[in-house]
PDB file of C-alpha atoms in Angstrom:
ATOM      1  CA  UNK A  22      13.216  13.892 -15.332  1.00 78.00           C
ATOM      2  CA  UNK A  23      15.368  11.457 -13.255  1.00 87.00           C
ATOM      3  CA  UNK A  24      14.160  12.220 -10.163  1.00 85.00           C
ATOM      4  CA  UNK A  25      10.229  11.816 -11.648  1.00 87.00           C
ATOM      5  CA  UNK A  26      11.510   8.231 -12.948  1.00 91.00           C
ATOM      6  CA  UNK A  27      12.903   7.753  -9.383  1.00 91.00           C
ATOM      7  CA  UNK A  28      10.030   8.596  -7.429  1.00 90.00           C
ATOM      8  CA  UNK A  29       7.543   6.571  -9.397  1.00 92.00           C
ATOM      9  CA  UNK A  30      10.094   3.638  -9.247  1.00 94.00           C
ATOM     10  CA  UNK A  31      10.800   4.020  -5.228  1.00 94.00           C
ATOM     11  CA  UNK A  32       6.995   3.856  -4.632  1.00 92.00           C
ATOM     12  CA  UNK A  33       5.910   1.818  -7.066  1.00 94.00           C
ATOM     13  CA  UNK A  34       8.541  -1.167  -6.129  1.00 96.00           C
ATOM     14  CA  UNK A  35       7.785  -0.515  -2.676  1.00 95.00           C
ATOM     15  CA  UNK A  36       4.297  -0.801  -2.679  1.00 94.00           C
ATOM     16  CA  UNK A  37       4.731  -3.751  -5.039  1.00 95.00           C
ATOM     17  CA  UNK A  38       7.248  -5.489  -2.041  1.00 96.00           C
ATOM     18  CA  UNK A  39       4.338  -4.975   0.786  1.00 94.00           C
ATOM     19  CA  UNK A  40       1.827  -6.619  -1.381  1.00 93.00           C
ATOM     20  CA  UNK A  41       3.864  -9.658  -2.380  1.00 94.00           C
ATOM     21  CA  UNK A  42       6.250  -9.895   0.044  1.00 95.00           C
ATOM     22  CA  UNK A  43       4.775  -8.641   3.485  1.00 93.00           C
ATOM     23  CA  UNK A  44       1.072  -8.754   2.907  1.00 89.00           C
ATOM     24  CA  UNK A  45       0.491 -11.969   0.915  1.00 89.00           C
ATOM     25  CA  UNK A  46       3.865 -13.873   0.864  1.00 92.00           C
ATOM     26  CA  UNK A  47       5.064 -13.576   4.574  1.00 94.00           C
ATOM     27  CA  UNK A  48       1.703 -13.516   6.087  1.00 87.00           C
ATOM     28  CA  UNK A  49       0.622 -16.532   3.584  1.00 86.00           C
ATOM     29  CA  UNK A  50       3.863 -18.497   4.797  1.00 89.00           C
ATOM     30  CA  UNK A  51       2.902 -18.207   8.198  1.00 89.00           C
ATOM     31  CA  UNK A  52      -1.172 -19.391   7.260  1.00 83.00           C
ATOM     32  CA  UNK A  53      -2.016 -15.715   8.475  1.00 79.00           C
ATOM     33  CA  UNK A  54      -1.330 -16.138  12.124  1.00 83.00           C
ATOM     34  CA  UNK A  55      -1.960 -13.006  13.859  1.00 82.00           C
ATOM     35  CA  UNK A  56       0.140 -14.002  16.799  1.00 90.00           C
ATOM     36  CA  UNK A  57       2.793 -15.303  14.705  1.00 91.00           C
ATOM     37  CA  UNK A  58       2.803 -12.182  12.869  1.00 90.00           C
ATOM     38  CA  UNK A  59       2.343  -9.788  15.858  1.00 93.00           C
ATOM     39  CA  UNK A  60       6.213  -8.846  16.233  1.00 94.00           C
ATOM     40  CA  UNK A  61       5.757  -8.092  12.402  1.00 94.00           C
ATOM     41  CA  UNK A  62       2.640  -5.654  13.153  1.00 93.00           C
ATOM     42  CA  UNK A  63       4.094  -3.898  16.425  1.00 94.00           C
ATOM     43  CA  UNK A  64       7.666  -3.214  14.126  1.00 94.00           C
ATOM     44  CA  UNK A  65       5.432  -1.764  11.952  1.00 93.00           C
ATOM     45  CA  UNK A  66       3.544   0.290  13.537  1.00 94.00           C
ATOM     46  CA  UNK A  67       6.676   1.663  15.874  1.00 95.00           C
ATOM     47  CA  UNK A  68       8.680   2.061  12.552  1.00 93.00           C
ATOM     48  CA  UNK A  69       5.831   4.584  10.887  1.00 93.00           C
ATOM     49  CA  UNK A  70       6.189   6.475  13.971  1.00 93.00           C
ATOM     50  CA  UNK A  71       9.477   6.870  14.262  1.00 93.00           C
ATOM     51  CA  UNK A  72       9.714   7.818  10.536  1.00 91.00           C
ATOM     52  CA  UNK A  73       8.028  11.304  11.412  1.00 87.00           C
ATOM     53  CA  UNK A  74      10.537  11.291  14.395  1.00 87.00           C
ATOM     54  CA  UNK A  75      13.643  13.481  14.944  1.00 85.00           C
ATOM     55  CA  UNK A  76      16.752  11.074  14.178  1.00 88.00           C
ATOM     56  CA  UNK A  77      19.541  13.736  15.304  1.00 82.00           C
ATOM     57  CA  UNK A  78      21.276  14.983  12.664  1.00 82.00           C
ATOM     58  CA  UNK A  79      19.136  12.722  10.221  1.00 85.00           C
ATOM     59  CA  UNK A  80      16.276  14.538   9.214  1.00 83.00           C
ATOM     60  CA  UNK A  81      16.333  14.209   5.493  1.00 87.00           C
ATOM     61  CA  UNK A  82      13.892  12.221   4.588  1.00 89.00           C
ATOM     62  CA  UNK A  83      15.206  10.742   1.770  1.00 91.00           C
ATOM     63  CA  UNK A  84      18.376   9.684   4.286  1.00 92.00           C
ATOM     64  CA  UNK A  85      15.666   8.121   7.003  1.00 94.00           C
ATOM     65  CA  UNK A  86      14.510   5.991   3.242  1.00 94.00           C
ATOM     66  CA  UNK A  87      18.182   4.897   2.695  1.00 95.00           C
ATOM     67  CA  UNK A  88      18.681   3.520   6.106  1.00 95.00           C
ATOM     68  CA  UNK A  89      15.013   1.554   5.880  1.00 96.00           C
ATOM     69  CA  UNK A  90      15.451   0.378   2.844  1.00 96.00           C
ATOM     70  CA  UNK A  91      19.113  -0.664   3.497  1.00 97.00           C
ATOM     71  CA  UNK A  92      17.506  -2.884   6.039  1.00 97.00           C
ATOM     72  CA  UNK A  93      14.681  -3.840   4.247  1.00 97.00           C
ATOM     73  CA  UNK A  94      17.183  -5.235   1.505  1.00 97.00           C
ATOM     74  CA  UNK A  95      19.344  -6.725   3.533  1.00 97.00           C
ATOM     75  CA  UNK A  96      16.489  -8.691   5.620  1.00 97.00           C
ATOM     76  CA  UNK A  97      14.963  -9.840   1.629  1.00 96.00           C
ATOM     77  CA  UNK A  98      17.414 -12.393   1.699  1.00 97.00           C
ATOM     78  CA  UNK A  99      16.247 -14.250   4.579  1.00 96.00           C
ATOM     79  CA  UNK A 100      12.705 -14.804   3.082  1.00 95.00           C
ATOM     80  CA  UNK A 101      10.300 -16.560   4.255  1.00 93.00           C
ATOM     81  CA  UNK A 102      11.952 -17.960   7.406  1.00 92.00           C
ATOM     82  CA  UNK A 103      11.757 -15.251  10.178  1.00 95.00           C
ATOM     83  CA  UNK A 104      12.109 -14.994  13.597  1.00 94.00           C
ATOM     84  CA  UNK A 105      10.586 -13.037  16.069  1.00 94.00           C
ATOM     85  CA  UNK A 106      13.276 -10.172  16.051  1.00 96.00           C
ATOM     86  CA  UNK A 107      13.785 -10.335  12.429  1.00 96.00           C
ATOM     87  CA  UNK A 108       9.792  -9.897  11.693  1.00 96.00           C
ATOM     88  CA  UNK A 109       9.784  -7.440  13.930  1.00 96.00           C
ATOM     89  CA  UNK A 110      12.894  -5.915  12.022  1.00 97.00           C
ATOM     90  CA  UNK A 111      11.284  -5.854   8.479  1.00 96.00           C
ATOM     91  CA  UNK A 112       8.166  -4.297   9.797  1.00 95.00           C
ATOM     92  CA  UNK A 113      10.079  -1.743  11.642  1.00 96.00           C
ATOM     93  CA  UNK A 114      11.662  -1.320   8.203  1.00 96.00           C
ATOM     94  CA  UNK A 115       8.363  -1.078   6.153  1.00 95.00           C
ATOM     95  CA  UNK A 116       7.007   1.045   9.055  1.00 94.00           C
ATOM     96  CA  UNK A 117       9.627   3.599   8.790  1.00 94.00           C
ATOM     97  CA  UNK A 118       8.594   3.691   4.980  1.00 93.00           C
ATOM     98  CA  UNK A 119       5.097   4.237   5.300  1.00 89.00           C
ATOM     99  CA  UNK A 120       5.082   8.099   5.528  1.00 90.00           C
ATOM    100  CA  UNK A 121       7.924   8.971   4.147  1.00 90.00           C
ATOM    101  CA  UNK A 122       7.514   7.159   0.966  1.00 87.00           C
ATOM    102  CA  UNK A 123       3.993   9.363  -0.011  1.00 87.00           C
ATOM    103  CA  UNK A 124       5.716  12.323   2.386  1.00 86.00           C
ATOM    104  CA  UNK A 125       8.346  13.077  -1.047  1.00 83.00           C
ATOM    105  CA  UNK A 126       4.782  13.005  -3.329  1.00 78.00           C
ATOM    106  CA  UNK A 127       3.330  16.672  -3.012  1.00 70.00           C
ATOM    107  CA  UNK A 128       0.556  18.630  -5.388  1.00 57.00           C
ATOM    108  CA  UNK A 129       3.705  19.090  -8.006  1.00 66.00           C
ATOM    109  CA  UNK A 130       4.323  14.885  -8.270  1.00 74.00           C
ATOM    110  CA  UNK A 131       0.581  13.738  -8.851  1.00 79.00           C
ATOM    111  CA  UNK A 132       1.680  12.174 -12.111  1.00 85.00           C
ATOM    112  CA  UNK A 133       4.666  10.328 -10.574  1.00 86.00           C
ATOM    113  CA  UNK A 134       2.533   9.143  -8.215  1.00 88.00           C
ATOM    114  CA  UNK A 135       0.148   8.092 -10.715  1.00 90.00           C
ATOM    115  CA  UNK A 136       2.791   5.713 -12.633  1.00 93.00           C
ATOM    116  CA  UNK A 137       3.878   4.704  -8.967  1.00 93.00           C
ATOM    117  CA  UNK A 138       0.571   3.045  -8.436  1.00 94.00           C
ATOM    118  CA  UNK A 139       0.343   1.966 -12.159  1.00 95.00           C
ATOM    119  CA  UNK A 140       3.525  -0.022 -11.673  1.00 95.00           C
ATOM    120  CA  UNK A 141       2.256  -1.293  -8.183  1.00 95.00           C
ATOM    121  CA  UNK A 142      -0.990  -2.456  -9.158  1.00 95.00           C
ATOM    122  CA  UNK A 143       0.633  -4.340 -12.533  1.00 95.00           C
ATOM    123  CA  UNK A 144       3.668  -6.014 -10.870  1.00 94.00           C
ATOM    124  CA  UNK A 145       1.067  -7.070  -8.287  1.00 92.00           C
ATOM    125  CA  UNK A 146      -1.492  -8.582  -9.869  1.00 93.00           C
ATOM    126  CA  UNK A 147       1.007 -10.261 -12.100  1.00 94.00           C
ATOM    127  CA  UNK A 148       2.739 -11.719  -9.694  1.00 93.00           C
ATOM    128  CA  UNK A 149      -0.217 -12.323  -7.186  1.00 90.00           C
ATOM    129  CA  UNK A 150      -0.650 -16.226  -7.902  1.00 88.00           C
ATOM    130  CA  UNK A 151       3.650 -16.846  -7.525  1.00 90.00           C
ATOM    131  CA  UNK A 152       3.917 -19.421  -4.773  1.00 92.00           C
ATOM    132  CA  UNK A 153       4.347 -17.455  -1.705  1.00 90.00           C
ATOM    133  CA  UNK A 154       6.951 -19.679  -0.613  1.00 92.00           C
ATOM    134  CA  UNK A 155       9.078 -19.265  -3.377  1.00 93.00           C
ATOM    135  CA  UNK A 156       9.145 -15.373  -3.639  1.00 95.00           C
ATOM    136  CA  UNK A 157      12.653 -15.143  -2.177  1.00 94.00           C
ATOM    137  CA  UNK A 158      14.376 -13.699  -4.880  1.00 95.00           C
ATOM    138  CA  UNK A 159      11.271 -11.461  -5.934  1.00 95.00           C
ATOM    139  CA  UNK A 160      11.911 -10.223  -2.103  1.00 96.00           C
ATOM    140  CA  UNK A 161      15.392  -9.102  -3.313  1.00 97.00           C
ATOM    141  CA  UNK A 162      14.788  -7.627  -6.284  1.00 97.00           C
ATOM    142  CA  UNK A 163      11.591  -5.336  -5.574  1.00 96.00           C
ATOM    143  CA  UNK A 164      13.577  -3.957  -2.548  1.00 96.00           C
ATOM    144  CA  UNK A 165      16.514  -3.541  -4.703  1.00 96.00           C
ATOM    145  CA  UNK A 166      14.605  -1.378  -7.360  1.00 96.00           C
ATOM    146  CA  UNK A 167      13.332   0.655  -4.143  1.00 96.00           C
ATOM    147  CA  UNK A 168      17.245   1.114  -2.701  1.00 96.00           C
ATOM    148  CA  UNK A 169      18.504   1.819  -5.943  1.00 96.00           C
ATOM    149  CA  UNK A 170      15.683   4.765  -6.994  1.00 94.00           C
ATOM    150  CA  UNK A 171      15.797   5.669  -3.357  1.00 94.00           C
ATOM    151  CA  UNK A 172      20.042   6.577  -3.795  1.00 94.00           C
ATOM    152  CA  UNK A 173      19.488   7.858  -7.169  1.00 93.00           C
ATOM    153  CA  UNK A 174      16.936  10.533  -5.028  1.00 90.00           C
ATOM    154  CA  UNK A 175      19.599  11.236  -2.512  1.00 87.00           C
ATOM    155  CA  UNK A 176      19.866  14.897  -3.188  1.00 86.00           C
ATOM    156  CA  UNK A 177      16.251  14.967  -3.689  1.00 83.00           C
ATOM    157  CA  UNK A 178      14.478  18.042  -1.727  1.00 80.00           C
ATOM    158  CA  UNK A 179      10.693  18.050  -1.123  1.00 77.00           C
ATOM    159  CA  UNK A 180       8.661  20.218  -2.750  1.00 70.00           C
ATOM    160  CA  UNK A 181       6.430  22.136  -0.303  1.00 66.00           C
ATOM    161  CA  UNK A 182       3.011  23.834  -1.195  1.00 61.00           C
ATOM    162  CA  UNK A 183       1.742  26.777   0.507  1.00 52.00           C
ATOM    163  CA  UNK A 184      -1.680  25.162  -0.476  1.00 55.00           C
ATOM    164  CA  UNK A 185      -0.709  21.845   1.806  1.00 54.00           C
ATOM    165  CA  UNK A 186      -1.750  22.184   5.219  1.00 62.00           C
ATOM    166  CA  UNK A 187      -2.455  20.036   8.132  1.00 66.00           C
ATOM    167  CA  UNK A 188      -5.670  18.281   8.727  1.00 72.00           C
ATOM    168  CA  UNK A 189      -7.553  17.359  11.427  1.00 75.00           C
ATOM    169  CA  UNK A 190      -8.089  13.825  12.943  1.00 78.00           C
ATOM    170  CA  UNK A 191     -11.974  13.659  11.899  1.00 81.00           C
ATOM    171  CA  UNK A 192     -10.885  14.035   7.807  1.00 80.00           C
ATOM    172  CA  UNK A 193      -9.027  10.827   7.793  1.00 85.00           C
ATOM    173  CA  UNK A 194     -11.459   8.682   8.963  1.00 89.00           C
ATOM    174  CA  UNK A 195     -12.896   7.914   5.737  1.00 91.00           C
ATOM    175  CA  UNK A 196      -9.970   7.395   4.347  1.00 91.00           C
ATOM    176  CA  UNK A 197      -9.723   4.201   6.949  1.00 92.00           C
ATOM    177  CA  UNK A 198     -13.005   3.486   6.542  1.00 94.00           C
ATOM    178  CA  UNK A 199     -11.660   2.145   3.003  1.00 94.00           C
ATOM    179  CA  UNK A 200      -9.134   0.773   4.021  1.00 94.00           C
ATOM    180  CA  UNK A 201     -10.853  -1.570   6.441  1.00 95.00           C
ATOM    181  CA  UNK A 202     -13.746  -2.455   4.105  1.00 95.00           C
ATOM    182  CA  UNK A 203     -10.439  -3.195   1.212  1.00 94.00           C
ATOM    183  CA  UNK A 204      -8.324  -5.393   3.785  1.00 92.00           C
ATOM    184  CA  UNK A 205     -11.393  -7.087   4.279  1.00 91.00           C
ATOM    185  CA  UNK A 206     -12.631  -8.017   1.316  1.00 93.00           C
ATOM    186  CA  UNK A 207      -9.144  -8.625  -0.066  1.00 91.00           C
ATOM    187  CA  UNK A 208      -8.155 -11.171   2.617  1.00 87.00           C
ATOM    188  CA  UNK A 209     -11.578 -12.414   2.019  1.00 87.00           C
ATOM    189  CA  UNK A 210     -11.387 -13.175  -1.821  1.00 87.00           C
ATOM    190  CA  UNK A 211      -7.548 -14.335  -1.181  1.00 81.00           C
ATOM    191  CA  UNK A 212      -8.552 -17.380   0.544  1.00 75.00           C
ATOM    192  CA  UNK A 213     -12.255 -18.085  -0.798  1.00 72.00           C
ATOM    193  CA  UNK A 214     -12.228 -21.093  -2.552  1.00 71.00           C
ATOM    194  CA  UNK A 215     -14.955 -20.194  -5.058  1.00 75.00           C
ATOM    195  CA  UNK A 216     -13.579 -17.134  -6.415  1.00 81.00           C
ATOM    196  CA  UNK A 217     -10.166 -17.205  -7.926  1.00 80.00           C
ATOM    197  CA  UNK A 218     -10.040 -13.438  -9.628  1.00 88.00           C
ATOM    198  CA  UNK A 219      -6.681 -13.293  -9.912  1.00 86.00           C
ATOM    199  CA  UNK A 220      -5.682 -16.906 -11.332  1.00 86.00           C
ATOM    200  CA  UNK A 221      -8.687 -16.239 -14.233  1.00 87.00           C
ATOM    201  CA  UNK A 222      -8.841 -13.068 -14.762  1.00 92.00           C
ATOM    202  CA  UNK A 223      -5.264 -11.327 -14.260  1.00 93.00           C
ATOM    203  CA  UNK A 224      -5.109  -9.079 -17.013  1.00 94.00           C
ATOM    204  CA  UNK A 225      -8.552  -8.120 -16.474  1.00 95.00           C
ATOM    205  CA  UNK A 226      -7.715  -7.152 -13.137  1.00 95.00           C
ATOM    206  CA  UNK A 227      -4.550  -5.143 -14.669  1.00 95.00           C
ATOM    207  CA  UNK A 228      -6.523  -3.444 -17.205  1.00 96.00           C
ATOM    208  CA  UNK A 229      -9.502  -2.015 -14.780  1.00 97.00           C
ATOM    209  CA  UNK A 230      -6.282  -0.837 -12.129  1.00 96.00           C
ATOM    210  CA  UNK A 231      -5.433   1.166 -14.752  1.00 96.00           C
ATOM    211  CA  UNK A 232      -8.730   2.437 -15.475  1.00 97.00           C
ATOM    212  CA  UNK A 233      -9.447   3.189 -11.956  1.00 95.00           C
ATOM    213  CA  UNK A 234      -6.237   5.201 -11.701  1.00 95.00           C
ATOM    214  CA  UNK A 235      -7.116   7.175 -15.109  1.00 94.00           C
ATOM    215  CA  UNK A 236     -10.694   8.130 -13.537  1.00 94.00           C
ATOM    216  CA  UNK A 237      -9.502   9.272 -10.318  1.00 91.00           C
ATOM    217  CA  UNK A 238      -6.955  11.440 -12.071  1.00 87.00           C
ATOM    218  CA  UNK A 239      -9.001  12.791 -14.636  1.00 87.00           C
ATOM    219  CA  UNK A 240     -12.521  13.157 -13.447  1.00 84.00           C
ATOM    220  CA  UNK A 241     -12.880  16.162 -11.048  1.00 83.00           C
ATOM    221  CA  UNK A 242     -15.335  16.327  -8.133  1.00 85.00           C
ATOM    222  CA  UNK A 243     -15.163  17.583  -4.674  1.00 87.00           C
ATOM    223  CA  UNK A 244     -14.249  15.909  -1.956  1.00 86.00           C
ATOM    224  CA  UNK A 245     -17.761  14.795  -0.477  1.00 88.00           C
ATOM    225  CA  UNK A 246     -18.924  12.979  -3.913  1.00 92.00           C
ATOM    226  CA  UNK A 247     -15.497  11.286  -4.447  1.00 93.00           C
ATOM    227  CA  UNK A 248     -15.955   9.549  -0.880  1.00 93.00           C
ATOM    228  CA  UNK A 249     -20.045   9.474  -2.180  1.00 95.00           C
ATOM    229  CA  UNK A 250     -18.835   7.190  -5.244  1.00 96.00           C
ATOM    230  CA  UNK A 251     -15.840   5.021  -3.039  1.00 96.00           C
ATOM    231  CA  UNK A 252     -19.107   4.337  -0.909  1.00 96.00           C
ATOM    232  CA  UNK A 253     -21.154   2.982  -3.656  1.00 97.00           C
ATOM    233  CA  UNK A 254     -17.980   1.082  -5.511  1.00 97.00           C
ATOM    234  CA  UNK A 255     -17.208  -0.515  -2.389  1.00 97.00           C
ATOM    235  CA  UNK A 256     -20.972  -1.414  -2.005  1.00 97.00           C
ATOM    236  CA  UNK A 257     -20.683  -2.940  -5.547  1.00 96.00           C
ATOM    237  CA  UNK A 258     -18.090  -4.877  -4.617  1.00 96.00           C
ATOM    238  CA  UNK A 259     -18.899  -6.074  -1.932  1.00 95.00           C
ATOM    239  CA  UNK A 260     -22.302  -7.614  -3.374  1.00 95.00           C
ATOM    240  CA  UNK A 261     -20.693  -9.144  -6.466  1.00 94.00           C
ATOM    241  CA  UNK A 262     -18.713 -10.929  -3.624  1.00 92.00           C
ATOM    242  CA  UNK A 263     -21.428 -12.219  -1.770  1.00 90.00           C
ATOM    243  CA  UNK A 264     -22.657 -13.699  -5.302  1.00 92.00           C
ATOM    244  CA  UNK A 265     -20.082 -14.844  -6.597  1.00 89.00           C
ATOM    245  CA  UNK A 266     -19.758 -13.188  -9.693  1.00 91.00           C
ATOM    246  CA  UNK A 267     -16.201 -13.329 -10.641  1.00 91.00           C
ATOM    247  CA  UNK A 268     -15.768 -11.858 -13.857  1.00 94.00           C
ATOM    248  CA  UNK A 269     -17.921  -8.570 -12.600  1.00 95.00           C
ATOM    249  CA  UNK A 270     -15.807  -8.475  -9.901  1.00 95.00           C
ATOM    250  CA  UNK A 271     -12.756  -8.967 -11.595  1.00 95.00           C
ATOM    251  CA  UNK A 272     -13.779  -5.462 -13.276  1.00 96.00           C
ATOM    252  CA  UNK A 273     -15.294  -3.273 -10.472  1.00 97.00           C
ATOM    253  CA  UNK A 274     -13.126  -4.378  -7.458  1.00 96.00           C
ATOM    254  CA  UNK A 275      -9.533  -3.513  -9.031  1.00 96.00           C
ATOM    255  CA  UNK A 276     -10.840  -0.189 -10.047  1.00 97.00           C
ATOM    256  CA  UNK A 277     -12.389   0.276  -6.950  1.00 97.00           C
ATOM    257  CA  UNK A 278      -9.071  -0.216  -5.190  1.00 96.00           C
ATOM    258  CA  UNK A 279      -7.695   1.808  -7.761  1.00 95.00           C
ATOM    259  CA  UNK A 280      -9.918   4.652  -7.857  1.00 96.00           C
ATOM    260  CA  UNK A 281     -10.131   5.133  -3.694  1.00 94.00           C
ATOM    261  CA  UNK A 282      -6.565   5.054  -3.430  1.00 93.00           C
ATOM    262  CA  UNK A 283      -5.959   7.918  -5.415  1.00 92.00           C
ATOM    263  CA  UNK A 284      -7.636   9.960  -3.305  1.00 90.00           C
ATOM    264  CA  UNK A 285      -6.276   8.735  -0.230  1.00 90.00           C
ATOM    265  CA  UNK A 286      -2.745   9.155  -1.397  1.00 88.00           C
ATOM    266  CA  UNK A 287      -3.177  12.354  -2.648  1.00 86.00           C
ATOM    267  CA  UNK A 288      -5.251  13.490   1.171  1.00 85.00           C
ATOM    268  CA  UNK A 289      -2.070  11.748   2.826  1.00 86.00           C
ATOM    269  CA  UNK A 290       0.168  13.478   0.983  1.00 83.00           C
ATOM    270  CA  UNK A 291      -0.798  16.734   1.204  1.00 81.00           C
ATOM    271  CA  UNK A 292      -0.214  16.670   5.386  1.00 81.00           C
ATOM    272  CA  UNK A 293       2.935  19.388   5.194  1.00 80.00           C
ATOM    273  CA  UNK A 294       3.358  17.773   8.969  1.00 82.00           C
ATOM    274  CA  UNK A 295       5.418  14.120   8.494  1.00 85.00           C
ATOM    275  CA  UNK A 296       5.563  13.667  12.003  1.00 86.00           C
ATOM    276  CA  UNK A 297       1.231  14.498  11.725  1.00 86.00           C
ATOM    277  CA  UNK A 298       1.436  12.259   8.538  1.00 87.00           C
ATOM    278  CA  UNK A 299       3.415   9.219  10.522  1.00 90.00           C
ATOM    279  CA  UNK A 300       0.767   9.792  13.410  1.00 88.00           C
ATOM    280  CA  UNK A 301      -2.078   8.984  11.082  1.00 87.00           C
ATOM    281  CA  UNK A 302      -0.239   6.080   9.258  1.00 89.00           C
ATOM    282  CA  UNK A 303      -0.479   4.463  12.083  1.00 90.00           C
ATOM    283  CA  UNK A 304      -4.410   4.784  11.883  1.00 89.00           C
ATOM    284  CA  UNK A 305      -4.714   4.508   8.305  1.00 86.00           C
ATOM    285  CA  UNK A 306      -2.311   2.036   7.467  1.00 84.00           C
ATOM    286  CA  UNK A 307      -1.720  -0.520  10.262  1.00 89.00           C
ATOM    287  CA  UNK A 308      -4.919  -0.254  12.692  1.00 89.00           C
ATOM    288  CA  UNK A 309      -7.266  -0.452   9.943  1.00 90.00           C
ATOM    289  CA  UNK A 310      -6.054  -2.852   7.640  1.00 89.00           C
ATOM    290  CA  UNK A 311      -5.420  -4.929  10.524  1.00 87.00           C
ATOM    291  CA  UNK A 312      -8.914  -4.969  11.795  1.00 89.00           C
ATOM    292  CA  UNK A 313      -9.843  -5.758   7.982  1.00 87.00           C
ATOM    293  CA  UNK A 314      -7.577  -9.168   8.226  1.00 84.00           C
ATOM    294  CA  UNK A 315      -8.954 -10.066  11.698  1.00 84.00           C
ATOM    295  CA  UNK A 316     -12.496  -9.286  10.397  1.00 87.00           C
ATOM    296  CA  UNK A 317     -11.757 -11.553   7.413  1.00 82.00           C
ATOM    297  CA  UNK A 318     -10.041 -13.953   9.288  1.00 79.00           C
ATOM    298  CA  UNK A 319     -13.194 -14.415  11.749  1.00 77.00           C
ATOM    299  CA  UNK A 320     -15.477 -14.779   8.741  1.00 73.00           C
ATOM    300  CA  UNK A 321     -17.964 -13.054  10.494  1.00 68.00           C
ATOM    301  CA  UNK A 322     -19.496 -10.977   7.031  1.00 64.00           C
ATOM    302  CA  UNK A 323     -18.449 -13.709   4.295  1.00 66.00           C
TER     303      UNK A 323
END
C-alpha cells in the first residue's frame, strides 16, 4: 500500500514540477527563448539517455531517481535565475527522470499511474495562472514530494511482465504524433491573448482531466481505434481553437490531453527495455514537444 501511495506521489509531483516549473515557469521567465533555453533542452535530452545507461554499480533504478532528484531539489532553490551550466544541470536532471519515472509503472501499477496523472493534471491546472516568476518555493516543494516518495521507494523492485515486450521504432510514432500536435496547441493557447482557459475556466479544466483519465481507463478498445478517437479529439480541439470557443474547449482539450496520455503512458511503459525506453524518450518526449513549441512559437498554424 505504501509503495502504491509512493509511486503515484513520485510521478504525480514530478510531472506536476515539469509543467510548472520547467515547461511554463522557466521557459515563461526566459519569454520562451529557444536559444536561451537550448543548454536546458540538450541536458535534457543527454539526461533521458543516460537514464537507460549502465552507471557501474548503479543500476537500480530507483537509486539512478535518488541521485536526479537529489539534484533536481537541490537546483529548486535557485529558481528562476539560471545559468547556462545550471539549465543545462536541471534538464540533465529531468532528463534522467524521463524513463525511469514511467520505467517503475508496469501492467500491475495502471491504477497508481492513474492517480499519478490525476494529481498531475489537478496541481497543474490549479496552479497554471501562479506568476511564473514567483514559483520558487512551489519549485522546492513539488521536487521535495518527488525526493521524499522517491526514498520512501528505495527498496522498491520492478515488477516485470512476461506480457511486456519491446517494440519497434514504427509503433511510437503516433504516440509523438500527439505529442507534437499537444505542445503545439498548448504553447499556442498559453500565450493567445483571446483565450484564457485556464484563468476562466480552471475547475472546468480539472473536472474534464479527470474525466479523460476515467474514459481511457475504463473504456476498452484496441489499439487502432484508441489512436482513431486521439485523431478526432485532437481534430476537435484544434477547431474550437481556431474559433475561439473557450468554454468548449475548456471541456474537450483537457480530456483530450487526458485521454491520449493514458495510452501513451501505458505503450511507454510496457517497453521491458529502459535503455529501448530512454532511446525513445528522447523521440517522444524532447524532439517532439520541441518541434510543437517552435511550431507554436513561429505561428505558422494559429
Amino acid at each position: 500500500m505504501i509503495y502504491s501511495i509512493a509511486l503515484s506521489l513520485l510521478l504525480g509531483f514530478e510531472l506536476s514540477y515539469y509543467l510548472l516549473i520547467v515547461q511554463t515557469g522557466i521557459a515563461a521567465h526566459y519569454n520562451s527563448d529557444l536559444i536561451t533555453l537550448f543548454p536546458m533542452f540538450a541536458g535534457g535530452v543527454f539526461g533521458t539517455w543516460l537514464g537507460g545507461a549502465s552507471w557501474g554499480a548503479i543500476q537500480n533504478p530507483i537509486h539512478k531517481i535518488l541521485i536526479a532528484l537529489s539534484l533536481q531539489f537541490g537546483l529548486s532553490f535557485l529558481y528562476p535565475n539560471y545559468t547556462f551550466f545550471t539549465l543545462a544541470l536541471l534538464g540533465l536532471a529531468v532528463g534522467v527522470m524521463a524513463p525511469l519515472g514511467i520505467y517503475l509503472f508496469k501492467a500491475k501499477q495502471q491504477k497508481e499511474l492513474l492517480f499519478a496523472l490525476a494529481i498531475a493534471y489537478s496541481v497543474g491546472t490549479f496552479l497554471f495562472t501562479f506568476d511564473a516568476d514567483a514559483r520558487d518555493d512551489l519549485a522546492i516543494f513539488l521536487s521535495g514530494v518527488a525526493l521524499t516518495s522517491a526514498f520512501v521507494l528505495r527498496n522498491y523492485k520492478v515488477a516485470l511482465d512476461a506480457k511486456e515486450s519491446s517494440y519497434p521504432f514504427v509503433a511510437y510514432l503516433p504516440l509523438m504524433l500527439w505529442i507534437f500536435l499537444d505542445s503545439n496547441l498548448f504553447e499556442t493557447l498559453s500565450r493567445h491573448e483571446n483565450i484564457d482557459i485556464w484563468s476562466n475556466y480552471t475547475f472546468t479544466i480539472i473536472v474534464f482531466h479527470l474525466l479523460g483519465l476515467v474514459a481511457a481507463y475504463f473504456i476498452k478498445a484496441s489499439k487502432p481505434k484508441k489512436h482513431l478517437f486521439i485523431a478526432l479529439l485532437f481534430f476537435g480541439s484544434y477547431a474550437l481553437s481556431y474559433l475561439e470557443a473557450s468554454f468548449t474547449l475548456a471541456m474537450l482539450y483537457p480530456f483530450t490531453i487526458s485521454y491520449y496520455n493514458v495510452v501513451v503512458f501505458t505503450v511507454l511503459s510496457k517497453e521491458q527495455s529502459v535503455a529501448k525506453l530512454s532511446f525513445m524518450m528522447v523521440f517522444v518526449g524532447w524532439i517532439a514537444s520541441g518541434a510543437g513549441l517552435a511550431l507554436a512559437l513561429s505561428r505558422l498554424l494559429h
